[in-house]
Amino acid sequence: MMDATKLPVVEILSLIDDGKLSSEELVKAYRAALEGDRASAKPLNAYVEFFDDAGDLARAADARRKAGERLPLLGVPFAVKDNISIAGRALTCASDILEGYTSPYSATVIERLVAAGAIPVGRTNMDEFAMGSSCEYSRYGATRNPFDRDRTPGGSSGGSAVAVAAGMAAFSLGSETGGSVRLPASFCGLYGLKPSYGRLSRYGLVAFGSSLDQIGICARTAGDAALILSVAAGRDDHDETSADAPVPGARLEALPRGLAGLRVAVPGEFSGIGTDPEVASAFERVISLFEKAGAAVERISFPLLKSCIALYYIIAPAEASSNLARFDGIRYGARVDGGKGLFSLYSVTRDRGFGPEVKRRIVVGNFVLSSGYVDAYYKKALAVRTLLVRELTGLFGRFDLLLSPTSPTPAFRIGEKVDDPVAMYLSDLCTTFANLAGVPALSIPAGATKSGLPIGVQIAGKLFSEPLLLGTAAALRGEGL
Ligand code: GLN
């Protein structure tokens, strides 16, 4: 049998249509890849659970197809970050505090994908509560990068990226609060889409920073990402922040004139920030591809981009400290009763249940919200965020795209930043602005270092410009990227 494990969704569907591949065979092949990997010296640790009944679900999809049913994703297996609810399945956010918890309902995005015939085959590893950039802060241990097993896959949706990169799923869902899909996608050679805020329903996604969170997509091609987005997107009455914007089509929309005439801004703020020389040269190559194809690339200055890490690491922890208050040992997951009344039950449960990075966020969040500091930190950050949105809106009046590396460096080593929170936070240097402003951004594979580590570049556009971003990615590929 052919090796179907690395095929994009679009090709899988056409092979299944032609009767050359079945969904059951595909799930078997993913499971075999996973089992082979588990037996290796340094397992990737992409999945925290591969569902026992995934094969049964695939067989059922094959039967529906045989019976003549046609659905956009019928029989396509996908992996799901362990912070997105799937009814009847465990969900832990890689945290001890959710041990024993089962989702009573499915996220809207899962429901839509399942209604389109797709099959969730397992839950993937992540940084606890999606707080991290390396997929190391997890109760299940670190996930490894398939291109170099001593390196991280990026985080926090590291397991979702690795499941696709290592041929254990056709595509995957992750979550984005400050770059958690784009960073691992760039470290693992994949397309990583952070949709516009409101594009995908957040219902059923465990909240981290509610004004920043979006479910994101990891895919092998831009066309796959477009197809998945078209199925999952759209207004949802369960999420008041979901947008009533027209849903993009399933087919990648070709740009009328290719890349010619596109106005591309390259902000200087993202260079000279400790950028790895190989990342810098891959990035310059993308710029020249744009130019050769007739795009107008302009180097600009956008000073506010320099403030985004500071803004993000005030606003995200502030929202997290409030969102995570619900994990109190009463309603969800694990409970540790200190035997000294309710207060001790709360505090012992939270002390045992949360890992150090989550505790750090809660402490930072409470600090920036506390009286005496709220004006200096949280409210100031909100004011600057408003400014960022305004200036970025102006920028996207003059330019179609903002182009940057996804990360200043390729995948870093496991253990390299784990004890240095600021170094870890700086991995998000190029990504957080999109979450703060709500605009869509896409990480695109842009070659590799000499030692074979993938490099990603990022394009961002105005609100709801996903078709332009995905079309640009496909056009860049046509230009030889
Ligand atoms: N790395 C960032 C953080 O630790 C972003 C995480 C995310 O996007 N979920 O908060």
Coordinates of N, CA and C in Angstrom, one line a residue, residues 150-283:
D150 N 15.8 16.6 19.7 CA 16.3 17.3 20.9 C 15.8 18.8 20.9
R151 N 14.9 19.1 20.0 CA 14.4 20.4 19.9 C 12.9 20.4 20.2
T152 N 12.4 21.6 20.5 CA 10.9 21.7 20.8 C 10.2 21.9 19.5
P153 N 8.9 21.5 19.4 CA 8.2 21.8 18.2 C 7.5 23.2 18.2
G154 N 7.9 24.0 19.3 CA 7.1 25.2 19.4 C 5.8 25.0 20.2
G155 N 5.3 26.0 20.7 CA 4.0 25.8 21.5 C 3.1 27.0 21.4
S156 N 2.0 26.9 22.0 CA 1.6 25.9 22.8 C 1.0 24.7 22.1
S157 N 0.6 24.8 20.8 CA -0.1 23.7 20.1 C 0.9 22.8 19.5
G158 N 2.0 22.5 20.2 CA 3.1 21.6 19.7 C 2.6 20.3 19.2
G159 N 1.8 19.6 20.0 CA 1.3 18.3 19.7 C 0.5 18.3 18.4
S160 N -0.3 19.3 18.2 CA -1.1 19.4 17.0 C -0.2 19.5 15.8
A161 N 0.8 20.3 15.9 CA 1.7 20.5 14.7 C 2.5 19.2 14.4
V162 N 2.9 18.6 15.5 CA 3.7 17.3 15.3 C 2.9 16.2 14.7
A163 N 1.6 16.1 15.2 CA 0.7 15.1 14.7 C 0.6 15.1 13.2
V164 N 0.6 16.4 12.6 CA 0.5 16.5 11.2 C 1.9 16.3 10.5
A165 N 2.9 17.0 11.1 CA 4.2 16.9 10.5 C 4.8 15.5 10.5
A166 N 4.4 14.7 11.5 CA 4.9 13.3 11.6 C 4.0 12.3 10.9
G167 N 3.0 12.7 10.2 CA 2.2 11.8 9.5 C 1.2 11.0 10.4
M168 N 0.6 11.6 11.4 CA -0.3 11.0 12.3 C -1.7 11.6 12.3
A169 N -1.9 12.5 11.3 CA -3.2 13.2 11.1 C -3.2 13.9 9.8
A170 N -4.4 14.1 9.2 CA -4.4 14.9 8.0 C -4.3 16.4 8.2
F171 N -4.9 16.8 9.3 CA -4.7 18.2 9.7 C -5.0 18.3 11.2
S172 N -4.9 19.4 11.8 CA -5.1 19.5 13.2 C -5.7 20.9 13.6
L173 N -6.3 20.9 14.8 CA -6.8 22.1 15.4 C -5.9 22.4 16.5
G174 N -5.5 23.7 16.7 CA -4.8 24.2 17.8 C -5.6 25.4 18.4
S175 N -4.9 26.1 19.3 CA -5.6 27.4 19.7 C -4.5 28.4 19.7
E176 N -4.9 29.6 19.5 CA -4.1 30.8 19.4 C -4.5 31.9 20.4
T177 N -3.6 32.3 21.2 CA -3.8 33.4 22.0 C -2.8 34.5 21.7
G178 N -1.6 34.0 21.4 CA -0.5 34.9 21.1 C 0.5 34.3 20.0
G179 N 0.1 33.3 19.4 CA 1.0 32.7 18.3 C 1.1 31.2 18.4
S180 N 0.3 30.6 19.2 CA 0.4 29.2 19.5 C 0.1 28.2 18.4
V181 N -0.4 28.6 17.3 CA -0.5 27.7 16.1 C 0.6 28.1 15.1
R182 N 0.8 29.4 15.0 CA 1.8 29.8 14.0 C 3.2 29.4 14.3
L183 N 3.6 29.5 15.6 CA 4.9 29.2 16.0 C 5.2 27.7 15.8
P184 N 4.4 26.8 16.3 CA 4.7 25.4 16.1 C 4.6 25.0 14.6
A185 N 3.7 25.7 13.8 CA 3.6 25.4 12.4 C 4.9 25.8 11.8
S186 N 5.5 26.9 12.2 CA 6.8 27.3 11.5 C 7.9 26.4 11.9
F187 N 7.9 25.9 13.2 CA 9.0 25.0 13.6 C 8.8 23.6 13.0
C188 N 7.7 23.3 12.5 CA 7.4 22.0 12.0 C 7.1 21.9 10.5
G189 N 7.4 23.0 9.8 CA 7.2 23.0 8.3 C 5.8 23.0 7.8
L190 N 4.9 23.6 8.5 CA 3.5 23.5 8.1 C 2.9 24.9 7.9
Y191 N 1.7 24.9 7.4 CA 0.9 26.2 7.3 C 0.1 26.3 8.6
G192 N 0.2 27.4 9.3 CA -0.5 27.6 10.5 C -1.3 28.9 10.4
L193 N -2.7 28.7 10.5 CA -3.6 29.9 10.4 C -4.2 30.3 11.7
K194 N -4.0 31.6 12.0 CA -4.7 32.2 13.1 C -5.8 33.0 12.5
P195 N -7.0 32.6 12.5 CA -8.1 33.3 11.8 C -8.4 34.6 12.5
S196 N -9.1 35.5 11.8 CA -9.6 36.8 12.4 C -10.3 36.4 13.7
Y197 N -10.3 37.3 14.7 CA -11.1 37.2 15.9 C -12.5 37.2 15.5
G198 N -13.3 36.1 15.9 CA -14.7 36.1 15.5 C -14.9 35.2 14.3
R199 N -13.9 34.8 13.6 CA -14.1 34.0 12.4 C -14.6 32.6 12.8
L200 N -14.0 32.0 13.8 CA -14.4 30.7 14.3 C -14.9 30.8 15.7
S201 N -16.0 30.1 16.0 CA -16.6 30.1 17.3 C -15.6 29.6 18.3
R202 N -15.6 30.3 19.5 CA -14.8 29.9 20.6 C -15.5 28.9 21.6
Y203 N -16.8 28.7 21.2 CA -17.6 27.8 22.1 C -17.0 26.4 22.2
G204 N -16.6 26.0 23.4 CA -16.0 24.7 23.6 C -14.5 24.7 23.7
L205 N -13.9 25.9 23.4 CA -12.5 26.1 23.6 C -12.3 26.6 25.0
V206 N -11.4 25.9 25.8 CA -11.2 26.4 27.1 C -10.5 27.8 27.1
A207 N -11.1 28.7 27.8 CA -10.7 30.1 27.7 C -9.4 30.3 28.4
F208 N -8.5 31.1 27.7 CA -7.2 31.6 28.3 C -7.3 33.1 28.4
G209 N -7.2 33.8 27.2 CA -7.4 35.2 27.2 C -8.5 35.5 26.2
S210 N -9.7 35.7 26.7 CA -10.9 35.6 25.9 C -10.9 36.6 24.8
S211 N -10.3 37.8 25.0 CA -10.3 38.8 23.9 C -9.2 38.5 22.8
L212 N -8.4 37.5 23.1 CA -7.3 37.1 22.2 C -7.5 35.7 21.5
D213 N -8.2 34.9 22.2 CA -8.3 33.4 21.8 C -9.0 33.2 20.5
Q214 N -8.4 32.3 19.7 CA -9.1 31.8 18.5 C -8.6 30.4 18.3
I215 N -9.5 29.5 17.8 CA -9.1 28.2 17.3 C -8.3 28.4 16.0
G216 N -7.2 27.7 15.9 CA -6.4 27.8 14.7 C -6.2 26.5 14.0
I217 N -5.7 26.6 12.7 CA -5.6 25.4 11.9 C -4.2 25.1 11.5
C218 N -3.8 23.8 11.6 CA -2.4 23.4 11.1 C -2.7 22.5 9.9
A219 N -2.1 22.8 8.8 CA -2.3 22.0 7.6 C -1.1 21.9 6.7
R220 N -1.1 20.9 5.8 CA 0.0 20.7 5.0 C 0.1 21.7 3.8
T221 N -1.1 22.2 3.4 CA -1.1 23.1 2.3 C -2.1 24.3 2.6
A222 N -2.0 25.4 1.8 CA -2.9 26.5 2.0 C -4.3 26.1 1.6
G223 N -4.4 25.2 0.5 CA -5.7 24.7 0.1 C -6.4 24.0 1.1
D224 N -5.7 23.1 1.9 CA -6.3 22.4 3.0 C -6.8 23.4 4.0
A225 N -6.0 24.4 4.4 CA -6.5 25.3 5.4 C -7.8 26.0 4.9
A226 N -7.8 26.4 3.6 CA -9.0 27.0 3.1 C -10.3 26.1 3.2
L227 N -10.1 24.9 2.9 CA -11.2 23.9 2.9 C -11.7 23.8 4.4
I228 N -10.8 23.6 5.3 CA -11.2 23.4 6.7 C -11.8 24.6 7.3
L229 N -11.2 25.8 6.9 CA -11.8 27.1 7.4 C -13.3 27.2 6.9
S230 N -13.5 26.9 5.6 CA -14.8 27.1 5.1 C -15.9 26.2 5.8
V231 N -15.4 25.1 6.3 CA -16.4 24.2 7.0 C -16.6 24.7 8.4
A232 N -15.5 25.1 9.0 CA -15.6 25.4 10.5 C -16.1 26.8 10.8
A233 N -16.0 27.8 9.8 CA -16.2 29.2 10.1 C -17.7 29.5 10.2
G234 N -18.0 30.7 10.7 CA -19.3 31.3 10.6 C -19.9 31.6 12.0
R235 N -20.9 32.4 12.0 CA -21.6 32.8 13.2 C -22.1 31.6 14.0
D236 N -22.0 31.8 15.3 CA -22.5 30.7 16.2 C -23.2 31.4 17.4
D237 N -24.4 31.1 17.6 CA -25.2 31.7 18.7 C -24.6 31.4 20.1
H238 N -23.8 30.3 20.2 CA -23.2 30.0 21.5 C -22.0 30.9 21.8
D239 N -21.6 31.7 20.8 CA -20.4 32.6 21.1 C -20.8 34.0 20.5
E240 N -21.1 34.9 21.4 CA -21.5 36.2 21.0 C -20.4 37.0 20.3
T241 N -19.2 36.6 20.5 CA -18.1 37.3 19.8 C -17.8 36.7 18.4
S242 N -18.6 35.6 18.0 CA -18.4 35.1 16.7 C -19.0 36.0 15.7
A243 N -18.3 36.1 14.5 CA -18.7 37.2 13.6 C -19.7 36.7 12.5
D244 N -20.5 37.6 12.1 CA -21.5 37.3 11.1 C -21.0 37.6 9.7
A245 N -19.7 37.4 9.5 CA -19.1 37.8 8.2 C -19.3 36.7 7.2
P246 N -19.3 37.0 5.9 CA -19.5 35.9 4.9 C -18.4 34.9 5.1
V247 N -18.7 33.6 5.0 CA -17.8 32.5 5.2 C -17.0 32.3 3.8
P248 N -15.7 32.3 3.9 CA -14.9 32.1 2.7 C -15.2 30.7 2.0
G249 N -15.1 30.6 0.7 CA -15.4 29.4 0.0 C -14.4 28.3 0.3
A250 N -14.7 27.0 0.0 CA -13.9 25.9 0.3 C -12.7 25.8 -0.6
R251 N -12.8 26.4 -1.8 CA -11.7 26.4 -2.8 C -10.8 27.6 -2.5
L252 N -9.5 27.4 -2.6 CA -8.6 28.4 -2.5 C -8.9 29.5 -3.6
E253 N -9.2 30.7 -3.1 CA -9.5 31.7 -4.2 C -8.2 32.2 -4.8
A254 N -8.1 32.0 -6.1 CA -6.9 32.5 -6.8 C -6.9 34.0 -6.8
L255 N -5.7 34.6 -6.6 CA -5.6 36.0 -6.7 C -5.7 36.4 -8.1
P256 N -6.6 37.4 -8.5 CA -6.8 37.8 -9.9 C -5.5 38.0 -10.7
R257 N -4.5 38.6 -10.1 CA -3.3 38.9 -10.8 C -2.1 38.2 -10.2
G258 N -2.3 37.1 -9.5 CA -1.2 36.5 -8.7 C -0.7 37.5 -7.7
L259 N 0.6 37.6 -7.5 CA 1.1 38.5 -6.5 C 1.3 39.9 -7.1
A260 N 1.2 40.0 -8.4 CA 1.4 41.3 -9.0 C 0.5 42.4 -8.4
G261 N 1.1 43.5 -8.1 CA 0.3 44.6 -7.6 C 0.0 44.6 -6.1
L262 N 0.3 43.5 -5.4 CA 0.1 43.4 -4.0 C 1.0 44.4 -3.3
R263 N 0.5 45.1 -2.3 CA 1.3 46.1 -1.5 C 1.7 45.4 -0.2
V264 N 3.0 45.2 -0.1 CA 3.4 44.4 1.1 C 4.3 45.3 2.0
A265 N 4.0 45.4 3.3 CA 4.8 46.2 4.2 C 5.7 45.2 5.0
V266 N 6.9 45.6 5.1 CA 7.9 44.9 5.9 C 8.4 45.8 7.0
P267 N 7.9 45.6 8.2 CA 8.3 46.5 9.3 C 9.7 46.2 9.8
G268 N 10.5 47.3 10.0 CA 11.8 47.1 10.4 C 11.9 46.6 11.9
E269 N 10.9 46.8 12.6 CA 10.9 46.4 14.0 C 11.1 45.0 14.3
F270 N 10.9 44.1 13.2 CA 11.1 42.7 13.4 C 12.4 42.2 12.9
S271 N 13.3 43.2 12.5 CA 14.6 42.7 12.1 C 15.6 43.3 13.2
G272 N 16.8 42.7 13.2 CA 17.7 43.1 14.2 C 17.3 42.8 15.7
I273 N 16.5 41.8 15.9 CA 16.0 41.4 17.2 C 16.6 40.1 17.5
G274 N 17.8 39.9 17.2 CA 18.4 38.6 17.5 C 18.0 37.6 16.4
T275 N 17.7 38.1 15.2 CA 17.2 37.2 14.2 C 18.3 36.3 13.7
D276 N 18.1 35.0 13.7 CA 19.0 34.0 13.2 C 19.4 34.3 11.7
P277 N 20.6 34.3 11.4 CA 21.0 34.6 10.0 C 20.3 33.8 8.9
E278 N 20.1 32.5 9.2 CA 19.4 31.7 8.2 C 18.0 32.0 8.1
V279 N 17.3 32.5 9.2 CA 16.0 32.9 9.1 C 15.9 34.2 8.3
A280 N 16.9 35.1 8.6 CA 17.0 36.4 7.8 C 17.1 36.1 6.3
S281 N 18.0 35.2 6.0 CA 18.1 35.0 4.5 C 16.9 34.3 3.9
A282 N 16.3 33.4 4.6 CA 15.0 32.8 4.0 C 14.0 33.9 3.9
F283 N 14.0 34.8 4.8 CA 13.0 35.9 4.8 C 13.3 36.8 3.6

